[in-house]
XYZ file of C-alpha atoms in Angstrom:
584
model
C 181.715 -69.961 31.288
C 180.315 -67.339 28.930
C 176.632 -67.827 28.027
C 176.047 -68.385 24.294
C 173.404 -66.025 22.925
C 171.214 -67.534 20.180
C 170.493 -65.003 17.394
C 166.738 -65.667 17.634
C 166.846 -64.766 21.360
C 168.419 -61.369 20.593
C 165.899 -60.799 17.818
C 163.082 -61.610 20.256
C 164.383 -59.217 22.951
C 164.788 -56.441 20.393
C 161.121 -56.843 19.379
C 159.844 -56.134 22.914
C 158.777 -52.472 23.466
C 160.535 -52.404 26.868
C 163.885 -53.036 25.169
C 163.213 -51.020 22.014
C 166.192 -48.965 20.864
C 168.749 -50.746 23.075
C 172.099 -51.516 21.383
C 172.990 -55.146 20.629
C 175.743 -55.083 23.275
C 173.179 -54.233 25.972
C 170.765 -56.931 24.769
C 173.584 -59.495 25.040
C 174.247 -58.244 28.573
C 170.560 -58.567 29.442
C 170.357 -62.090 28.053
C 173.274 -63.089 30.251
C 171.125 -62.328 33.321
C 168.037 -64.105 32.037
C 166.926 -67.493 33.319
C 164.802 -69.536 30.902
C 162.036 -71.103 32.932
C 159.458 -73.647 31.716
C 156.083 -73.398 33.469
C 153.486 -76.154 33.019
C 149.937 -75.235 32.101
C 147.586 -74.513 35.010
C 150.563 -73.608 37.249
C 150.502 -70.414 39.330
C 153.482 -68.094 38.709
C 152.661 -65.794 41.619
C 149.738 -65.247 43.970
C 147.882 -62.110 44.973
C 149.673 -60.461 47.900
C 153.158 -61.660 46.945
C 155.998 -59.272 46.042
C 158.038 -60.144 42.948
C 161.803 -59.859 42.805
C 161.836 -60.931 39.160
C 160.596 -59.490 35.890
C 158.816 -61.949 33.561
C 158.832 -61.953 29.745
C 156.739 -64.514 27.844
C 158.856 -66.260 25.206
C 155.925 -68.413 24.142
C 152.756 -69.644 25.795
C 149.911 -67.849 27.542
C 149.452 -66.342 31.019
C 146.177 -65.361 32.679
C 146.141 -62.375 35.037
C 143.287 -62.082 37.541
C 142.768 -58.581 38.907
C 140.507 -56.753 41.317
C 139.104 -57.569 44.714
C 137.151 -60.654 43.646
C 139.699 -61.728 41.019
C 136.973 -61.625 38.371
C 138.688 -59.222 35.967
C 140.789 -61.273 33.596
C 143.542 -60.272 31.194
C 145.496 -62.623 28.943
C 149.153 -62.151 28.045
C 151.024 -63.854 25.220
C 154.345 -63.972 23.425
C 156.472 -60.855 24.030
C 154.379 -59.519 26.934
C 156.128 -58.324 30.101
C 154.590 -58.575 33.570
C 155.348 -58.076 37.307
C 157.186 -54.810 36.516
C 155.037 -52.765 38.929
C 155.830 -55.009 41.904
C 159.555 -55.014 41.001
C 159.691 -51.236 40.610
C 157.590 -50.207 43.640
C 158.287 -53.259 45.841
C 154.559 -53.578 46.518
C 152.339 -56.666 46.644
C 150.517 -57.919 43.557
C 146.801 -57.041 43.417
C 146.083 -60.249 41.501
C 147.589 -63.570 40.517
C 149.315 -64.866 37.371
C 148.800 -68.396 36.050
C 150.226 -70.154 33.006
C 147.238 -71.569 31.123
C 149.333 -73.141 28.374
C 152.827 -74.608 28.731
C 154.808 -71.378 28.881
C 158.470 -70.503 28.353
C 159.427 -67.488 30.459
C 162.474 -65.272 30.334
C 163.020 -64.404 33.999
C 165.165 -61.328 34.680
C 166.494 -60.489 38.137
C 164.584 -57.407 39.296
C 167.442 -55.747 41.179
C 169.794 -56.029 38.194
C 167.103 -54.690 35.857
C 166.476 -51.611 38.041
C 170.219 -50.855 38.282
C 170.520 -51.132 34.493
C 167.473 -48.898 33.984
C 169.023 -46.290 36.289
C 172.124 -46.167 34.039
C 170.521 -46.523 30.612
C 168.330 -43.579 29.615
C 166.545 -45.424 26.763
C 165.622 -48.337 29.033
C 164.308 -46.027 31.772
C 162.208 -44.114 29.219
C 160.767 -47.380 27.902
C 159.984 -48.432 31.474
C 158.163 -45.145 32.131
C 156.099 -45.663 28.955
C 155.187 -49.170 30.108
C 154.143 -47.902 33.559
C 152.101 -45.130 31.938
C 150.321 -47.687 29.758
C 149.536 -49.825 32.824
C 148.158 -46.760 34.593
C 145.846 -45.990 31.663
C 144.622 -49.592 31.636
C 143.691 -49.323 35.308
C 142.114 -45.850 34.982
C 140.182 -46.575 31.816
C 139.408 -50.254 32.526
C 140.504 -50.794 28.917
C 138.230 -53.203 27.064
C 141.099 -54.091 24.719
C 142.968 -55.634 27.643
C 140.102 -57.281 29.530
C 138.615 -60.442 28.120
C 135.910 -62.968 28.867
C 137.383 -66.219 30.219
C 139.048 -68.467 27.636
C 138.522 -72.206 27.448
C 140.404 -74.908 25.582
C 138.341 -78.095 25.382
C 139.326 -81.461 23.943
C 136.678 -84.020 22.942
C 137.712 -87.691 22.897
C 135.232 -90.399 21.826
C 135.860 -93.630 23.762
C 133.593 -95.582 21.419
C 131.958 -94.984 18.046
C 129.257 -92.342 18.604
C 126.593 -91.997 15.930
C 126.493 -88.483 14.446
C 129.416 -87.459 16.664
C 130.223 -84.383 14.569
C 126.564 -83.306 14.630
C 126.539 -83.519 18.428
C 129.759 -81.518 18.602
C 128.418 -78.802 16.314
C 125.308 -78.584 18.487
C 127.533 -78.100 21.571
C 129.438 -75.321 19.793
C 126.237 -73.646 18.569
C 124.650 -73.658 22.038
C 127.905 -72.316 23.470
C 127.837 -69.419 20.998
C 124.316 -68.455 22.078
C 125.245 -68.329 25.758
C 128.682 -66.711 25.435
C 129.777 -63.270 24.281
C 133.065 -64.416 22.726
C 133.695 -66.390 19.550
C 133.519 -70.210 19.720
C 135.361 -72.488 17.254
C 135.658 -76.196 16.498
C 138.885 -77.746 15.142
C 140.065 -81.278 14.400
C 143.114 -82.559 16.276
C 144.537 -83.799 12.965
C 145.278 -80.141 12.165
C 148.231 -80.280 14.581
C 149.835 -83.492 13.307
C 153.506 -83.092 12.437
C 153.943 -79.912 14.512
C 156.386 -79.566 17.404
C 155.017 -78.849 20.889
C 156.089 -75.177 20.730
C 154.433 -74.824 17.294
C 151.219 -76.358 18.639
C 151.175 -73.953 21.584
C 151.919 -70.936 19.373
C 149.081 -71.944 17.033
C 146.657 -72.385 19.951
C 147.672 -69.031 21.451
C 147.033 -67.302 18.106
C 143.673 -69.036 17.589
C 142.517 -68.103 21.105
C 142.989 -64.415 20.363
C 140.053 -64.754 17.950
C 138.092 -67.568 19.646
C 137.896 -67.377 23.417
C 136.344 -70.868 23.447
C 138.235 -73.367 21.298
C 136.995 -76.953 20.890
C 139.449 -79.593 19.641
C 138.281 -83.099 18.794
C 139.502 -86.542 17.774
C 137.454 -87.945 14.949
C 137.683 -91.582 16.092
C 138.126 -93.478 19.378
C 141.861 -93.982 19.082
C 145.093 -93.053 20.863
C 147.537 -90.728 19.073
C 150.601 -90.265 21.345
C 152.091 -87.487 19.186
C 149.167 -85.265 20.260
C 149.383 -86.015 23.993
C 151.051 -82.678 24.805
C 148.246 -80.781 23.107
C 145.570 -82.663 25.047
C 147.450 -81.857 28.260
C 147.107 -78.117 27.545
C 143.316 -78.310 27.686
C 141.248 -76.902 30.527
C 138.615 -79.588 30.064
C 138.889 -83.036 28.483
C 135.567 -84.620 27.548
C 135.083 -88.358 26.978
C 132.130 -89.216 24.764
C 130.125 -92.430 24.760
C 126.748 -93.575 23.520
C 125.937 -96.698 25.514
C 127.764 -97.109 28.845
C 127.204 -100.874 28.936
C 129.021 -101.699 25.695
C 132.675 -101.715 24.486
C 133.925 -101.736 28.078
C 137.382 -103.097 27.218
C 138.033 -100.404 24.609
C 136.747 -97.670 26.933
C 138.881 -98.840 29.846
C 141.956 -98.919 27.615
C 141.436 -95.339 26.415
C 140.584 -94.013 29.896
C 143.466 -95.986 31.398
C 145.851 -94.414 28.888
C 144.799 -90.837 29.715
C 144.363 -91.015 33.488
C 148.096 -90.977 34.400
C 148.858 -88.413 31.671
C 146.367 -85.704 32.743
C 147.094 -83.845 35.944
C 144.030 -83.457 38.189
C 142.222 -86.049 36.074
C 138.914 -85.998 38.000
C 138.846 -82.186 38.117
C 139.664 -81.578 34.440
C 137.730 -84.387 32.782
C 134.040 -85.056 32.275
C 131.906 -87.525 30.359
C 128.897 -87.021 28.172
C 126.525 -89.880 27.444
C 124.587 -89.365 24.235
C 122.063 -92.145 24.853
C 118.995 -91.079 26.829
C 118.899 -94.369 28.733
C 122.430 -94.038 30.170
C 123.236 -95.862 33.398
C 122.973 -92.714 35.484
C 123.325 -94.159 38.980
C 126.266 -96.341 38.016
C 128.085 -93.445 36.374
C 127.512 -90.985 39.191
C 129.440 -93.218 41.578
C 132.624 -92.258 39.736
C 134.453 -89.113 40.851
C 133.785 -87.372 37.553
C 131.153 -85.030 36.138
C 128.712 -86.879 33.886
C 126.297 -85.120 31.513
C 123.266 -86.476 29.664
C 122.002 -83.255 28.063
C 124.127 -81.643 25.382
C 122.574 -78.205 25.919
C 123.482 -78.145 29.620
C 126.939 -79.460 28.804
C 127.479 -76.696 26.221
C 126.657 -74.045 28.804
C 128.828 -75.751 31.417
C 131.843 -75.529 29.098
C 131.457 -71.741 28.822
C 130.517 -71.242 32.516
C 126.965 -70.152 31.640
C 124.750 -72.864 33.147
C 121.284 -71.502 33.880
C 119.355 -71.542 37.118
C 115.752 -70.650 37.925
C 114.723 -69.745 41.489
C 110.969 -69.501 42.095
C 109.801 -67.539 45.127
C 106.984 -68.533 47.459
C 103.799 -66.625 48.119
C 100.879 -69.017 48.499
C 98.420 -68.760 45.596
C 100.503 -65.931 44.105
C 103.156 -68.540 43.234
C 100.752 -69.814 40.557
C 102.039 -66.835 38.536
C 105.172 -68.924 37.945
C 103.128 -71.041 35.530
C 102.608 -67.916 33.414
C 106.331 -67.194 33.701
C 107.202 -70.698 32.460
C 104.744 -70.295 29.603
C 106.648 -67.259 28.297
C 110.074 -68.866 28.862
C 108.919 -71.984 27.006
C 107.747 -69.834 24.117
C 111.110 -68.032 24.030
C 113.029 -71.329 23.984
C 114.748 -70.590 27.322
C 115.515 -73.812 29.186
C 117.214 -74.314 32.539
C 119.881 -76.570 34.016
C 119.026 -76.091 37.724
C 115.765 -75.233 39.497
C 114.932 -74.234 43.065
C 111.772 -73.051 44.720
C 110.347 -71.921 48.025
C 106.975 -72.805 49.533
C 104.402 -73.221 46.736
C 107.005 -71.985 44.246
C 108.800 -75.250 45.024
C 105.780 -77.236 43.776
C 105.796 -75.411 40.430
C 109.595 -75.791 40.273
C 109.445 -79.524 40.938
C 106.832 -80.072 38.222
C 109.018 -78.154 35.766
C 112.125 -80.093 36.872
C 110.244 -83.327 36.171
C 109.884 -82.237 32.565
C 106.206 -81.242 32.578
C 105.098 -78.785 29.878
C 103.280 -75.647 30.937
C 100.042 -77.035 29.477
C 100.412 -80.133 31.627
C 101.142 -78.043 34.750
C 98.084 -75.865 34.018
C 95.838 -78.944 33.836
C 97.207 -80.271 37.135
C 96.623 -76.900 38.791
C 93.046 -76.944 37.512
C 92.553 -80.457 38.880
C 93.856 -79.726 42.368
C 92.936 -76.062 42.804
C 89.609 -75.663 41.048
C 88.223 -74.132 44.221
C 89.572 -72.749 47.476
C 88.036 -75.570 49.502
C 90.093 -78.239 47.759
C 93.539 -77.797 49.336
C 92.306 -76.700 52.770
C 90.850 -78.894 55.537
C 90.066 -76.918 58.731
C 90.745 -78.436 62.144
C 90.764 -77.398 65.818
C 93.624 -74.840 65.825
C 95.913 -76.311 68.455
C 98.941 -76.626 66.133
C 97.565 -75.232 62.872
C 94.290 -74.124 61.317
C 94.379 -76.785 58.620
C 95.190 -80.481 58.922
C 97.236 -80.444 55.739
C 96.018 -83.910 54.753
C 94.360 -82.720 51.544
C 97.512 -80.863 50.526
C 99.582 -83.950 51.344
C 97.262 -86.141 49.266
C 97.553 -83.694 46.396
C 101.378 -83.881 46.514
C 101.364 -87.685 46.665
C 98.947 -87.884 43.733
C 101.120 -85.519 41.701
C 104.550 -87.044 42.442
C 103.962 -90.589 43.709
C 107.206 -92.303 44.709
C 109.413 -90.103 42.524
C 112.737 -89.030 44.042
C 114.285 -85.573 43.710
C 117.508 -87.102 42.387
C 115.541 -88.746 39.543
C 114.043 -85.488 38.238
C 115.188 -84.495 34.756
C 116.599 -81.178 36.004
C 118.573 -80.903 39.284
C 116.204 -79.466 41.896
C 116.466 -78.161 45.450
C 114.152 -76.625 48.010
C 114.446 -75.866 51.707
C 112.632 -75.710 55.010
C 113.496 -74.259 58.413
C 114.327 -76.608 61.283
C 112.517 -75.252 64.350
C 114.883 -77.165 66.651
C 118.123 -75.671 65.332
C 116.783 -72.516 63.677
C 118.824 -73.395 60.570
C 117.845 -73.769 56.940
C 117.316 -77.431 56.014
C 118.140 -78.084 52.359
C 116.325 -80.866 50.497
C 117.860 -82.077 47.226
C 117.246 -85.805 47.523
C 114.569 -88.188 48.735
C 110.825 -88.344 47.871
C 109.602 -85.207 46.108
C 106.252 -85.076 47.899
C 107.958 -85.299 51.294
C 110.307 -82.389 50.559
C 107.451 -80.242 49.221
C 105.261 -80.980 52.238
C 107.997 -79.588 54.497
C 108.736 -76.667 52.172
C 105.044 -75.616 52.277
C 104.341 -75.946 56.032
C 103.542 -72.309 56.639
C 103.469 -71.758 60.443
C 99.910 -71.600 61.727
C 98.406 -72.694 58.438
C 99.774 -76.242 58.166
C 101.380 -78.395 60.884
C 105.214 -78.708 60.966
C 106.687 -81.830 59.372
C 108.810 -84.276 61.363
C 111.841 -85.661 59.565
C 114.073 -87.655 61.881
C 115.162 -85.260 64.625
C 114.136 -82.240 62.582
C 110.873 -80.318 62.932
C 110.403 -78.504 59.632
C 108.368 -75.489 58.533
C 108.109 -73.426 55.323
C 111.584 -72.427 54.054
C 110.226 -69.134 52.719
C 110.329 -67.764 56.269
C 114.080 -67.154 55.888
C 114.767 -67.823 52.181
C 111.812 -66.950 49.986
C 113.713 -66.756 46.662
C 116.317 -69.523 47.159
C 118.829 -68.834 44.375
C 121.699 -69.792 46.717
C 120.547 -73.437 46.730
C 121.316 -73.870 43.031
C 124.320 -71.549 43.045
C 125.970 -74.155 45.280
C 125.054 -76.878 42.810
C 126.825 -75.125 39.950
C 124.365 -72.691 38.343
C 126.371 -69.821 36.835
C 123.614 -67.349 35.895
C 120.329 -67.397 37.777
C 116.926 -65.854 37.135
C 115.311 -65.158 40.524
C 111.544 -64.597 40.475
C 109.603 -63.036 43.329
C 105.798 -63.056 43.647
C 105.420 -61.643 47.156
C 104.763 -57.885 47.377
C 107.972 -55.951 48.064
C 106.038 -52.867 49.094
C 102.462 -51.914 49.788
C 100.698 -49.588 47.364
C 98.223 -48.672 50.093
C 97.143 -49.668 53.557
C 96.503 -53.404 53.870
C 93.355 -54.000 55.886
C 93.366 -57.356 57.626
C 90.243 -56.757 59.730
C 87.233 -55.260 57.976
C 84.232 -53.427 59.382
C 81.076 -55.055 57.956
C 79.294 -51.690 58.033
C 81.984 -50.321 55.705
C 82.252 -53.326 53.371
C 78.492 -53.854 53.140
C 78.902 -57.650 53.337
C 76.103 -59.684 54.868
C 76.512 -61.194 58.330
C 76.611 -64.739 56.927
C 79.060 -63.933 54.122
C 81.329 -62.216 56.617
C 81.053 -65.172 59.009
C 81.776 -67.694 56.238
C 84.902 -65.793 55.182
C 86.133 -65.652 58.778
C 85.603 -69.405 59.171
C 87.280 -70.406 55.914
C 90.171 -67.949 56.324
C 90.260 -66.777 59.992
C 91.556 -63.232 60.649
C 94.314 -64.621 62.875
C 95.672 -66.506 59.828
C 95.649 -63.276 57.839
C 97.650 -61.605 60.586
C 100.171 -64.488 60.772
C 100.600 -64.695 56.984
C 101.015 -60.913 56.813
C 103.681 -60.927 59.559
C 105.648 -63.726 57.840
C 105.365 -61.977 54.460
C 106.716 -58.726 55.900
C 109.695 -60.497 57.462
C 110.413 -62.514 54.323
C 110.267 -59.528 52.001
C 112.818 -57.580 54.065
C 115.239 -60.518 53.793
C 114.553 -60.726 50.036
C 115.252 -56.983 49.631
C 118.664 -57.420 51.261
C 119.583 -60.361 49.026
C 118.223 -59.235 45.667
C 121.051 -56.806 44.909
C 123.492 -59.733 44.771
C 121.340 -61.764 42.379
C 122.143 -61.988 38.644
C 118.629 -60.924 37.656
C 115.786 -60.399 40.105
C 112.322 -59.856 38.639
C 109.261 -59.039 40.674
C 105.926 -60.248 39.284
C 103.292 -57.804 40.522
C 100.542 -60.075 41.837
C 99.582 -57.837 44.769
C 95.868 -57.783 43.963
C 95.559 -61.500 44.716
C 95.377 -62.895 48.246
C 97.644 -65.548 49.718
C 94.824 -68.137 49.478
C 93.285 -67.183 46.109
C 93.922 -70.614 44.606
C 90.457 -70.553 43.061
C 91.612 -67.622 40.894
C 94.418 -69.666 39.377
C 93.509 -68.730 35.781
C 93.707 -64.995 36.487
C 96.932 -65.334 38.484
C 98.631 -67.405 35.756
C 97.557 -64.898 33.104
C 98.901 -61.996 35.176
C 102.199 -63.879 35.628
C 102.410 -64.296 31.863
C 101.853 -60.573 31.219
C 104.399 -59.559 33.871
C 107.022 -61.886 32.381
C 106.446 -60.556 28.867
C 107.239 -57.085 30.203
C 110.576 -58.357 31.582
C 111.576 -60.649 28.698
C 114.125 -58.180 27.329
C 116.167 -58.323 30.545
C 115.797 -62.105 30.722
C 117.129 -62.614 27.190
C 119.970 -60.213 27.918
C 120.974 -62.403 30.868
C 120.892 -65.719 29.027
C 121.846 -64.629 25.498
C 124.597 -62.016 26.004
C 125.711 -62.414 22.369
C 122.374 -61.025 21.108
C 122.582 -57.416 19.984
């Protein structure tokens, strides 16, 4: 039976550059070999490494191409775009994948038939050569007109009345704009009422060319079945509530309606609780992301959540307080924090929500003099008992748990039994920090079950990987340990050269024995070589130059904090560039 050719289909084919100049008779012939294929959103059309036997033309919808070795280069194709022609022509494997990100109607043309037709028809072969030449230029020039930042389509659904809902939404959009290079827009779902599904998708595709992040929202907590198909196109569906304990029947009805209608419900949906006293533990038992901070949520939606990794270095880590002072002044806040050794202590205080003024006062209380954190003992296992340091940690954090900190936090130690890194992101804060700070030789190892734990900085002194695993997208990694020596480091001094008195020299050797200097130096050298290897892969690695201060100069906390502040001010341009890419 002869295939009927709709006039609009011929008009569409004639508008495509690949078929430009072809006579109507040939377009009819082409259409006869085309299969119309509907592809659901978030469905892969082909994978990297596959060889295509078909040529694809987008009738309507949107397709995302991922290119390059890591699949990070992204290009978006829309109505009238042709793809897979290189694989069809050269019979080679795709270097990336293609995924429909909106419901997409494809015209699928048999590759073998197309090549035979191109061999006969001069105009078609010339058009094909032009297309291949354009693809070659895109690859050679890495054309910015074809490569885009990732697009997101987000739908916001209130499941109860939320006070100032629109204000909260606008705040989400505004924070997203600050963290994202592309344009971000907010649009009411009512805008699409009365449109067919294909009209909705065409409208969305057009809007996304201007706004890479598009937020759609329902004004009220209600179900509107005529807009279901539009909600199903979204990458992320967000359910809003104010008080988790109220309106349970209404919430269950709305959630129950959407759960069977959204594919991969737990992976594509999240909830945001506006109230600060949300039932966090109850909510986290559900297999769904739950947010309590709108700013973090805004960055999550544009894949720009922020992480801060604070390196260890004994007293030098006090420079992180100066760093935080500058970041606080600049209005730069974080969604994840990690720290190593004493950097973990500063990180945990920040994660608890302490201001820099408050942290400074606590430092002054506990480290007003070098004798305060150190308690010498007979050096069978370590030179210091560690009891004063332990008391300090208990006084500072009490019974607080890591999972109850305001900002997700992680630190690590090394298990001497297994030789592996031991990650700590739950349990008592003081207990985790005690293990994270047990520098071999200085403080005794910490027993935790079958594990014997020492300072994590030995193998991971700037632990950005700990929060990368938790979901941090862009991470500021801060090192305070010297990466190179400006001159010869003298661990053992000749009193005749230094001019120090016998008793002063003796007192210094008792309070900080030369063997400890040698051990700390050896560990620092090993740790810095590991840090050098890792820093090239970090988003932004800054090195605070605190070399003039010793590992145990806690009594000089004011000078170290001030130096950390000055060093951070010198690097603030790079820091803002990382977190505010839209700033010019």
